Coordinates of C-alpha atoms in Angstrom, one line a residue:
M13 CA 0.0 0.0 0.0
P14 CA 1.3 3.5 -0.8
V15 CA 2.0 4.8 2.7
G16 CA 3.5 7.9 1.2
D17 CA 0.0 9.0 0.2
V18 CA -0.9 9.5 3.9
L19 CA 2.3 10.9 5.3
P20 CA 0.6 14.1 6.4
E21 CA -1.8 12.1 8.5
V22 CA 1.0 9.9 9.8
S23 CA 2.8 13.0 11.0
L24 CA -0.2 14.1 13.0
L25 CA -0.6 10.6 14.5
L26 CA 3.0 10.4 15.5
G27 CA 2.9 13.9 16.9
A28 CA -0.2 13.1 19.0
V29 CA 1.3 9.9 20.4
S30 CA 4.6 11.7 21.2
I31 CA 2.7 14.4 23.1
V32 CA 0.7 11.8 25.1
L33 CA 4.0 10.1 26.2
L34 CA 6.0 13.3 26.9
A35 CA 3.1 15.0 28.8
S36 CA 3.1 12.1 31.2
F37 CA 6.6 12.9 32.4
I38 CA 7.2 16.6 32.2
R39 CA 6.3 19.2 34.9
Q40 CA 3.3 21.6 34.7
H41 CA 5.4 24.7 33.8
Q42 CA 6.8 22.7 30.8
Q43 CA 3.5 21.6 29.4
H44 CA 3.4 24.5 27.0
W45 CA 6.2 22.8 25.0
M46 CA 3.6 20.3 23.9
A47 CA 2.0 23.1 22.0
V48 CA 5.3 23.7 20.2
L49 CA 5.4 20.0 19.4
A50 CA 1.9 20.0 18.1
L51 CA 2.6 23.0 15.9
L52 CA 5.7 21.2 14.6
A53 CA 3.6 18.2 13.7
V54 CA 1.1 20.4 11.9
A55 CA 3.9 22.2 10.0
I56 CA 5.3 18.9 8.8
A57 CA 1.8 17.9 7.7
V58 CA 1.3 21.1 5.8
G59 CA 4.6 20.7 4.0
L60 CA 3.8 17.1 3.0
T61 CA 0.4 18.2 1.9
F62 CA 1.8 20.9 -0.3
A63 CA 4.0 18.2 -1.9
Q64 CA 0.8 16.5 -3.0
W65 CA -0.7 19.6 -4.6
N66 CA 0.6 19.0 -8.2
E67 CA -0.1 15.3 -8.3
A68 CA -2.9 14.0 -10.6
P69 CA -6.2 13.6 -8.8
R70 CA -6.7 9.9 -7.8
L71 CA -8.1 7.5 -5.3
T72 CA -5.6 5.5 -3.3
F73 CA -5.6 2.6 -0.7
S74 CA -7.9 0.5 -2.9
G75 CA -10.1 3.5 -3.6
V76 CA -11.0 4.4 0.0
W77 CA -8.8 7.6 0.2
A78 CA -9.2 10.6 -2.1
L79 CA -6.2 12.6 -3.2
D80 CA -7.9 15.2 -5.3
G81 CA -7.9 19.0 -5.3
V82 CA -10.9 19.2 -3.0
A83 CA -9.4 16.9 -0.4
I84 CA -6.0 18.5 -0.5
S85 CA -7.4 22.1 -0.3
A86 CA -9.6 21.1 2.6
K87 CA -6.7 19.4 4.3
L88 CA -4.6 22.6 4.1
L89 CA -7.4 24.7 5.4
I90 CA -8.0 22.2 8.3
L91 CA -4.3 22.2 9.2
L92 CA -3.8 25.9 9.1
A93 CA -7.0 26.5 11.2
G94 CA -5.8 23.9 13.6
A95 CA -2.5 25.7 14.0
V96 CA -4.4 28.8 15.0
A97 CA -6.4 26.9 17.6
I98 CA -3.2 25.3 19.0
A99 CA -1.4 28.7 19.2
L100 CA -4.4 30.2 21.2
S101 CA -4.2 27.5 23.8
P102 CA -1.0 27.8 25.9
A103 CA -1.8 31.2 27.6
W104 CA -5.4 30.1 28.2
L105 CA -4.5 26.8 29.8
W106 CA -1.3 27.9 31.5
T107 CA -2.5 27.1 35.0
D108 CA -4.0 23.7 34.1
R109 CA -1.9 20.9 35.5
R110 CA -2.7 18.5 32.7
H111 CA -3.0 20.6 29.6
G112 CA -0.2 18.8 27.7
E113 CA -2.6 16.1 26.7
Y114 CA -5.0 18.7 25.4
Y115 CA -2.7 19.2 22.3
A116 CA -2.8 15.4 21.6
L117 CA -6.6 15.7 21.6
L118 CA -6.4 18.5 19.1
L119 CA -4.2 16.5 16.8
F120 CA -6.5 13.4 17.0
A121 CA -9.5 15.6 16.2
L122 CA -7.6 17.2 13.3
L123 CA -6.8 13.7 12.0
G124 CA -10.5 12.7 12.2
V125 CA -11.6 15.8 10.3
I126 CA -9.1 15.2 7.6
M127 CA -10.3 11.6 7.3
M128 CA -13.9 13.0 6.8
A129 CA -12.7 15.3 4.0
S130 CA -10.6 12.6 2.3
A131 CA -12.9 9.6 2.7
S132 CA -14.0 7.9 -0.5
D133 CA -15.6 5.0 1.3
S134 CA -18.6 5.1 3.7
M135 CA -16.8 3.1 6.4
E136 CA -13.8 5.4 6.2
L137 CA -16.2 8.3 6.6
V138 CA -17.7 6.7 9.8
V139 CA -14.2 6.3 11.2
G140 CA -13.4 9.9 10.6
V141 CA -16.6 11.2 12.2
L142 CA -16.1 9.0 15.2
L143 CA -12.5 9.9 15.7
S144 CA -13.2 13.6 15.5
S145 CA -16.2 13.3 17.8
V146 CA -14.4 11.2 20.5
A147 CA -11.5 13.7 20.6
G148 CA -13.9 16.6 20.5
Y149 CA -16.0 15.6 23.6
P150 CA -13.2 16.0 26.1
L151 CA -12.1 19.2 24.4
A152 CA -15.5 20.7 25.0
A153 CA -15.5 19.6 28.7
F154 CA -11.9 20.2 29.4
H155 CA -12.6 22.7 32.2
R156 CA -14.1 19.8 34.3
A157 CA -14.4 21.9 37.4
W158 CA -16.7 24.5 35.7
T159 CA -20.4 23.5 35.3
P160 CA -21.0 25.2 31.9
S161 CA -18.0 23.3 30.4
L162 CA -19.4 20.0 31.7
E163 CA -22.8 20.9 30.3
A164 CA -21.4 21.8 26.9
G165 CA -19.5 18.5 26.8
M166 CA -22.5 16.5 27.8
K167 CA -24.8 18.1 25.3
Y168 CA -22.2 17.7 22.6
F169 CA -21.8 14.0 23.5
L170 CA -25.5 13.2 23.7
I171 CA -26.3 14.8 20.4
G172 CA -23.3 13.2 18.9
A173 CA -24.2 9.7 20.1
L174 CA -27.7 10.0 18.5
T175 CA -26.5 11.5 15.2
N176 CA -23.5 9.2 14.9
T177 CA -25.9 6.2 15.3
L178 CA -28.0 7.6 12.5
L179 CA -24.9 7.9 10.3
V180 CA -24.0 4.3 10.9
V181 CA -27.6 3.2 10.2
G182 CA -27.5 5.1 6.9
V183 CA -24.2 3.5 5.9
V184 CA -25.5 0.1 6.8
V185 CA -28.6 0.6 4.8
L186 CA -26.6 1.9 1.8
F187 CA -24.3 -1.1 2.0
G188 CA -27.2 -3.5 2.1
L189 CA -28.6 -1.7 -1.0
V190 CA -25.5 -1.7 -3.2
G191 CA -23.3 -4.3 -1.5
T192 CA -20.2 -2.1 -1.3
T193 CA -18.9 0.8 0.8
G194 CA -16.6 2.3 -1.9
Y195 CA -17.9 5.5 -3.4
T196 CA -17.0 4.7 -7.0
E197 CA -18.7 1.3 -6.9
T198 CA -21.7 2.8 -5.0
A199 CA -22.2 5.4 -7.8
E200 CA -22.0 2.7 -10.5
R201 CA -24.5 0.4 -8.8
L202 CA -26.9 3.2 -8.0
A203 CA -26.9 4.2 -11.6
E204 CA -28.0 0.6 -12.6
G205 CA -31.1 0.6 -10.4
R206 CA -32.0 0.5 -6.7
D207 CA -34.8 0.6 -4.1
S208 CA -35.7 4.2 -4.0
L209 CA -37.2 4.1 -0.5
A210 CA -34.2 2.5 1.0
L211 CA -31.9 5.0 -0.7
I212 CA -33.9 7.9 0.6
V213 CA -33.7 6.5 4.2
A214 CA -30.0 5.9 3.8
T215 CA -29.5 9.4 2.4
A216 CA -31.5 11.1 5.1
C217 CA -29.6 9.3 7.9
I218 CA -26.2 10.1 6.4
V219 CA -27.1 13.7 5.9
L220 CA -28.4 14.0 9.4
G221 CA -25.3 12.4 10.7
L222 CA -23.1 14.9 9.0
A223 CA -25.4 17.7 10.0
F224 CA -24.1 17.1 13.6
K225 CA -20.5 17.9 12.6
L226 CA -21.7 20.9 10.6
A227 CA -23.9 22.1 13.5
A228 CA -26.8 22.3 11.1
F229 CA -30.4 21.8 11.9
P230 CA -31.7 19.5 13.5
A231 CA -28.3 18.6 15.2
H232 CA -27.2 22.1 16.0
A233 CA -28.2 22.6 19.7
W234 CA -24.7 21.8 21.0
M235 CA -23.0 24.6 19.2
P236 CA -24.0 27.7 21.4
D237 CA -23.3 25.7 24.6
V238 CA -19.9 24.7 23.3
A239 CA -19.1 28.2 22.2
Q240 CA -20.1 29.5 25.6
G241 CA -18.8 26.8 28.0
S242 CA -15.8 25.2 26.4
P243 CA -12.2 26.5 26.8
L244 CA -12.1 29.3 24.2
P245 CA -9.4 27.8 22.1
A246 CA -11.4 24.6 22.0
A247 CA -14.5 26.5 21.1
A248 CA -12.6 28.2 18.2
F249 CA -11.6 24.7 17.0
L250 CA -15.0 23.1 17.4
T251 CA -16.9 25.9 15.7
V252 CA -14.7 26.0 12.6
I253 CA -12.7 22.9 11.8
P254 CA -15.3 20.0 12.0
K255 CA -17.5 22.0 9.6
I256 CA -14.8 21.9 6.9
G257 CA -14.5 18.2 6.9
A258 CA -18.2 17.6 7.2
A259 CA -19.1 20.0 4.4
V260 CA -16.6 18.4 2.0
A261 CA -17.7 14.9 3.1
L262 CA -21.4 15.8 2.5
A263 CA -20.6 17.3 -0.9
R264 CA -18.6 14.2 -1.9
F265 CA -21.5 11.9 -0.8
V266 CA -24.3 13.7 -2.5
S267 CA -22.3 13.7 -5.8
L268 CA -22.8 10.0 -5.9
L269 CA -26.6 10.1 -5.8
P270 CA -28.9 9.8 -8.8
A271 CA -30.7 13.0 -10.0
D272 CA -34.2 11.6 -9.3
I273 CA -33.5 11.3 -5.5
A274 CA -34.8 14.4 -3.7
W275 CA -31.5 15.0 -1.9
R276 CA -31.3 18.6 -3.2
A277 CA -34.7 19.4 -1.6
I278 CA -33.5 17.9 1.7
V279 CA -30.3 19.9 1.8
A280 CA -32.0 23.1 0.6
F281 CA -34.5 22.7 3.4
L282 CA -31.8 22.2 6.0
S283 CA -29.9 25.2 4.6
V284 CA -32.9 27.6 5.0
V285 CA -33.9 26.4 8.4
T286 CA -30.3 26.4 9.7
M287 CA -29.4 29.9 8.6
T288 CA -32.7 31.4 9.7
L289 CA -32.8 29.7 13.0
G290 CA -29.2 30.6 13.7
N291 CA -29.7 34.3 12.9
L292 CA -33.0 34.7 14.7
A293 CA -31.6 33.0 17.9
A294 CA -28.5 35.2 17.7
L295 CA -30.7 38.4 17.7
R296 CA -31.7 37.6 21.3
Q297 CA -28.2 37.0 22.7
S298 CA -26.5 39.3 25.2
D299 CA -23.6 36.9 25.7
V300 CA -20.9 37.4 23.0
R301 CA -19.6 33.8 23.1
R302 CA -23.1 32.4 22.8
L303 CA -23.9 34.9 20.0
L304 CA -20.8 33.6 18.1
G305 CA -22.1 30.1 18.6
W306 CA -25.5 30.9 17.0
S307 CA -23.7 32.8 14.3
S308 CA -21.7 29.6 13.6
V309 CA -25.0 27.7 13.2
S310 CA -26.2 30.3 10.6
Q311 CA -22.9 30.1 8.7
S312 CA -23.5 26.3 8.3
G313 CA -26.7 27.2 6.5
Y314 CA -24.8 29.3 4.0
A315 CA -22.3 26.5 3.4
L316 CA -25.1 24.1 2.6
M317 CA -26.1 26.4 -0.3
A318 CA -23.0 25.3 -2.3
I319 CA -23.8 21.6 -1.5
V320 CA -27.3 22.0 -2.9
V321 CA -25.9 22.8 -6.3
V322 CA -23.1 20.2 -6.4
G323 CA -23.4 18.7 -9.9
A324 CA -25.7 21.5 -11.1
S325 CA -23.1 24.3 -11.1
E326 CA -19.5 23.7 -12.1
R327 CA -18.2 26.2 -9.5
A328 CA -20.1 24.7 -6.6
L329 CA -17.0 23.1 -5.1
P330 CA -14.7 26.1 -5.5
A331 CA -17.4 28.3 -4.0
L332 CA -17.8 25.9 -1.0
L333 CA -14.0 25.9 -0.3
V334 CA -13.6 29.7 -0.7
F335 CA -16.6 30.2 1.7
L336 CA -15.2 27.8 4.2
A337 CA -11.8 29.5 4.1
S338 CA -13.4 33.0 4.5
Y339 CA -15.5 31.7 7.4
A340 CA -12.6 30.0 9.1
I341 CA -10.5 33.2 9.0
A342 CA -13.2 35.5 10.3
N343 CA -14.5 33.1 13.1
L344 CA -11.0 32.3 14.3
A345 CA -10.2 36.0 14.4
A346 CA -13.3 36.7 16.5
F347 CA -12.5 33.9 18.9
A348 CA -8.9 35.0 19.1
A349 CA -10.0 38.5 20.1
V350 CA -12.3 37.1 22.8
T351 CA -9.6 34.7 24.0
H352 CA -7.1 37.6 24.3
L353 CA -9.7 39.4 26.5
R354 CA -9.7 36.5 28.9
G355 CA -13.0 35.2 27.6
R356 CA -15.2 38.2 28.3
T357 CA -18.6 36.9 27.6
A358 CA -21.3 39.5 28.6
L359 CA -22.0 42.2 26.0
V360 CA -21.8 44.9 28.7
D361 CA -18.1 43.9 29.2
Y362 CA -17.4 45.1 25.6
H363 CA -18.8 48.6 26.2
G364 CA -16.1 51.2 25.3
L365 CA -13.6 48.6 24.3
A366 CA -12.5 50.6 21.2
G367 CA -11.1 53.3 23.5
K368 CA -9.4 50.9 25.9
A369 CA -8.0 48.2 23.6
P370 CA -8.3 49.7 20.1
T371 CA -6.4 47.0 18.2
V372 CA -8.4 44.1 19.7
A373 CA -11.6 46.0 19.1
A374 CA -10.7 46.7 15.5
I375 CA -9.9 43.1 14.8
L376 CA -13.1 41.9 16.4
I377 CA -15.2 44.4 14.5
T378 CA -13.5 43.5 11.2
A379 CA -14.1 39.8 11.9
L380 CA -17.8 40.4 12.6
L381 CA -18.2 42.5 9.4
S382 CA -16.4 39.7 7.4
L383 CA -18.9 37.2 8.8
V384 CA -21.7 39.5 7.5
G385 CA -20.0 39.7 4.1
I386 CA -19.1 43.4 3.9
P387 CA -16.7 44.2 1.0
P388 CA -13.7 44.2 0.6
L389 CA -13.3 41.7 3.4
V390 CA -12.7 38.1 2.7
G391 CA -16.2 37.1 3.9
F392 CA -17.7 39.2 1.1
F393 CA -16.1 37.1 -1.6
G394 CA -17.1 33.8 0.1
K395 CA -20.8 34.8 0.2
L396 CA -20.7 36.3 -3.3
L397 CA -19.6 33.0 -4.8
L398 CA -22.4 31.2 -2.9
F399 CA -25.0 33.5 -4.3
E400 CA -23.5 33.1 -7.8
V401 CA -23.5 29.3 -7.8
S402 CA -26.9 29.1 -6.2
I403 CA -28.4 31.3 -9.0
A404 CA -26.4 29.4 -11.7
G405 CA -27.6 26.1 -10.3
G406 CA -31.3 27.1 -10.5
Y407 CA -31.8 28.0 -6.8
A408 CA -32.2 31.7 -7.1
W409 CA -34.9 31.5 -4.3
L410 CA -32.3 30.1 -2.0
A411 CA -29.9 33.0 -2.7
F412 CA -32.8 35.4 -1.9
V413 CA -33.4 33.7 1.4
A414 CA -29.7 33.9 2.2
A415 CA -29.6 37.6 1.3
V416 CA -32.5 38.3 3.7
N417 CA -30.7 36.3 6.4
T418 CA -27.5 38.3 5.8
V419 CA -29.5 41.5 6.4
I420 CA -30.9 40.0 9.6
S421 CA -27.4 39.0 10.8
L422 CA -26.2 42.6 10.3
F423 CA -28.3 43.7 13.3
Y424 CA -26.7 41.5 15.9
Y425 CA -23.1 41.9 14.6
L426 CA -23.5 45.7 14.6
R427 CA -24.9 45.5 18.1
V428 CA -21.6 44.1 19.3
A429 CA -19.6 46.6 17.2
A430 CA -21.7 49.5 18.5
A431 CA -21.2 48.5 22.1
M432 CA -17.4 48.6 21.5
M433 CA -17.5 51.9 19.7
F434 CA -20.0 53.9 21.5
G435 CA -20.7 52.2 24.8
A436 CA -19.4 53.7 28.1
S437 CA -17.8 51.6 30.9
D438 CA -15.3 52.2 33.7
S439 CA -14.2 48.6 33.9
V440 CA -10.5 47.8 33.4
V441 CA -9.6 45.6 30.4
H442 CA -7.6 42.5 31.3
V443 CA -5.8 40.5 28.7
L444 CA -4.0 37.2 28.7
P445 CA -0.3 37.5 29.6
G446 CA 2.5 36.4 27.2
Q447 CA 2.8 36.6 23.5
W448 CA 1.1 33.4 22.3
T449 CA -2.4 34.8 22.1
R450 CA -1.4 38.4 21.1
T451 CA 0.8 37.1 18.2
T452 CA -1.9 34.7 17.0
L453 CA -4.5 37.5 17.2
M454 CA -2.4 39.8 15.0
I455 CA -1.7 37.1 12.4
V456 CA -5.3 36.2 12.0
G457 CA -6.3 39.8 12.0
L458 CA -3.9 40.4 9.1
L459 CA -5.3 37.4 7.3
L460 CA -8.7 39.1 7.4
I461 CA -7.3 42.0 5.3
I462 CA -4.9 39.9 3.2
G463 CA -7.7 37.4 2.5
G464 CA -9.9 40.1 1.0
L465 CA -7.0 41.4 -1.1
G466 CA -6.0 38.0 -2.3
A467 CA -9.5 36.6 -2.8
E468 CA -9.1 36.6 -6.5
T469 CA -6.0 34.5 -6.3
L470 CA -7.8 32.0 -4.0
M471 CA -10.6 31.7 -6.4
I472 CA -8.2 31.1 -9.3
L473 CA -6.4 28.4 -7.3
T474 CA -9.6 26.5 -6.5
D475 CA -11.6 27.1 -9.7
S476 CA -10.6 23.9 -11.4
I477 CA -10.8 21.5 -8.5
R478 CA -13.1 18.5 -8.8
F479 CA -13.7 15.2 -7.1
A480 CA -11.8 12.1 -8.2
L481 CA -14.3 9.3 -8.7

């Protein structure tokens, strides 16, 4: 078997195992070196992934692992976003006696998400979902002495247990229908004929299973609790990175399905409900972290727009990846700012922040405006492509609903920005000590601007990518 095809994943696995072993023997004040080791493992994985960029798209390991432009692009995005989440962690977890193992959990979760994005086999997909979930549950509840963190972890676990079961049921039904788990063979046998009712049941279960990782309706309820109660670097990770793998996995799966199965209607319905529910719920929030959680739910609805038109628009996959990249940059920047502010959560704590910490306030406001889609920020180009492919794919009504939702979202994002700009408060602003969080915040803040300026280059790089089937 071509082990060289999975060297990036092997580097993450070896890094995680090394961290588990070393963290067992070193002292508390040395645990932050595990973050350095995790970043090193991610950097090696990024380098090995770049080496795969110019290779011809293909399936490897007997057809269960995809090495195409979509998988490699998603892998790079996952790894770079993971590096940001890792770099935000040392200052936040400095006083935690056992935080060395936290970085191993991050690497295992990254590995699971990459498996989701690269899976060309339904059982491989299940393994990826389960690995990312099992590593994600303890990340959400890592502050085990704090009740909101335990509640977030428990809700994440219970919803995950249900939806992961549905995913496995769907995979089993699909296997019983076609007699194989490989995507290529599945597509061929579905084209020859099948039991439509069984296929609809399998499709619905698999879509709902992946909706959990996307934080899309009806498996979205864990997201605001995780955003509010988890360690903030873990919240940044869980609100961004699993979405990337799940969105690519869902797009890859629905591309196998025959045209006469109503999967587009199912995904379009989930898209509308998810974005609308997320935005309406966010309007009521006076907790900034919870607001970002509901915002993350709404952003999943936008991502589903591109999946609806996979196969109907040639640019659906590039649009999906550009949007995911723009969302990742903006959401990570927002969480980096909140992390730097020691996790300030009540909106009243942000009153007058622009006068006390202008750089942090500027980055947070820019991130929120990018999530809305205000030009020339990177989020504008991500949403613009979504609208374009939705209209080109025959779903102009979905683009209209998304535009209305974008206007709604402007109200709650501007409410936070207005509090920072015009609110009055005598409270002192406390920030995390050290350079880890400050440096990461500045880097992600620069990416917000550079991403908008380089959006055309990003669109050119992703324009020709397709699935290898």
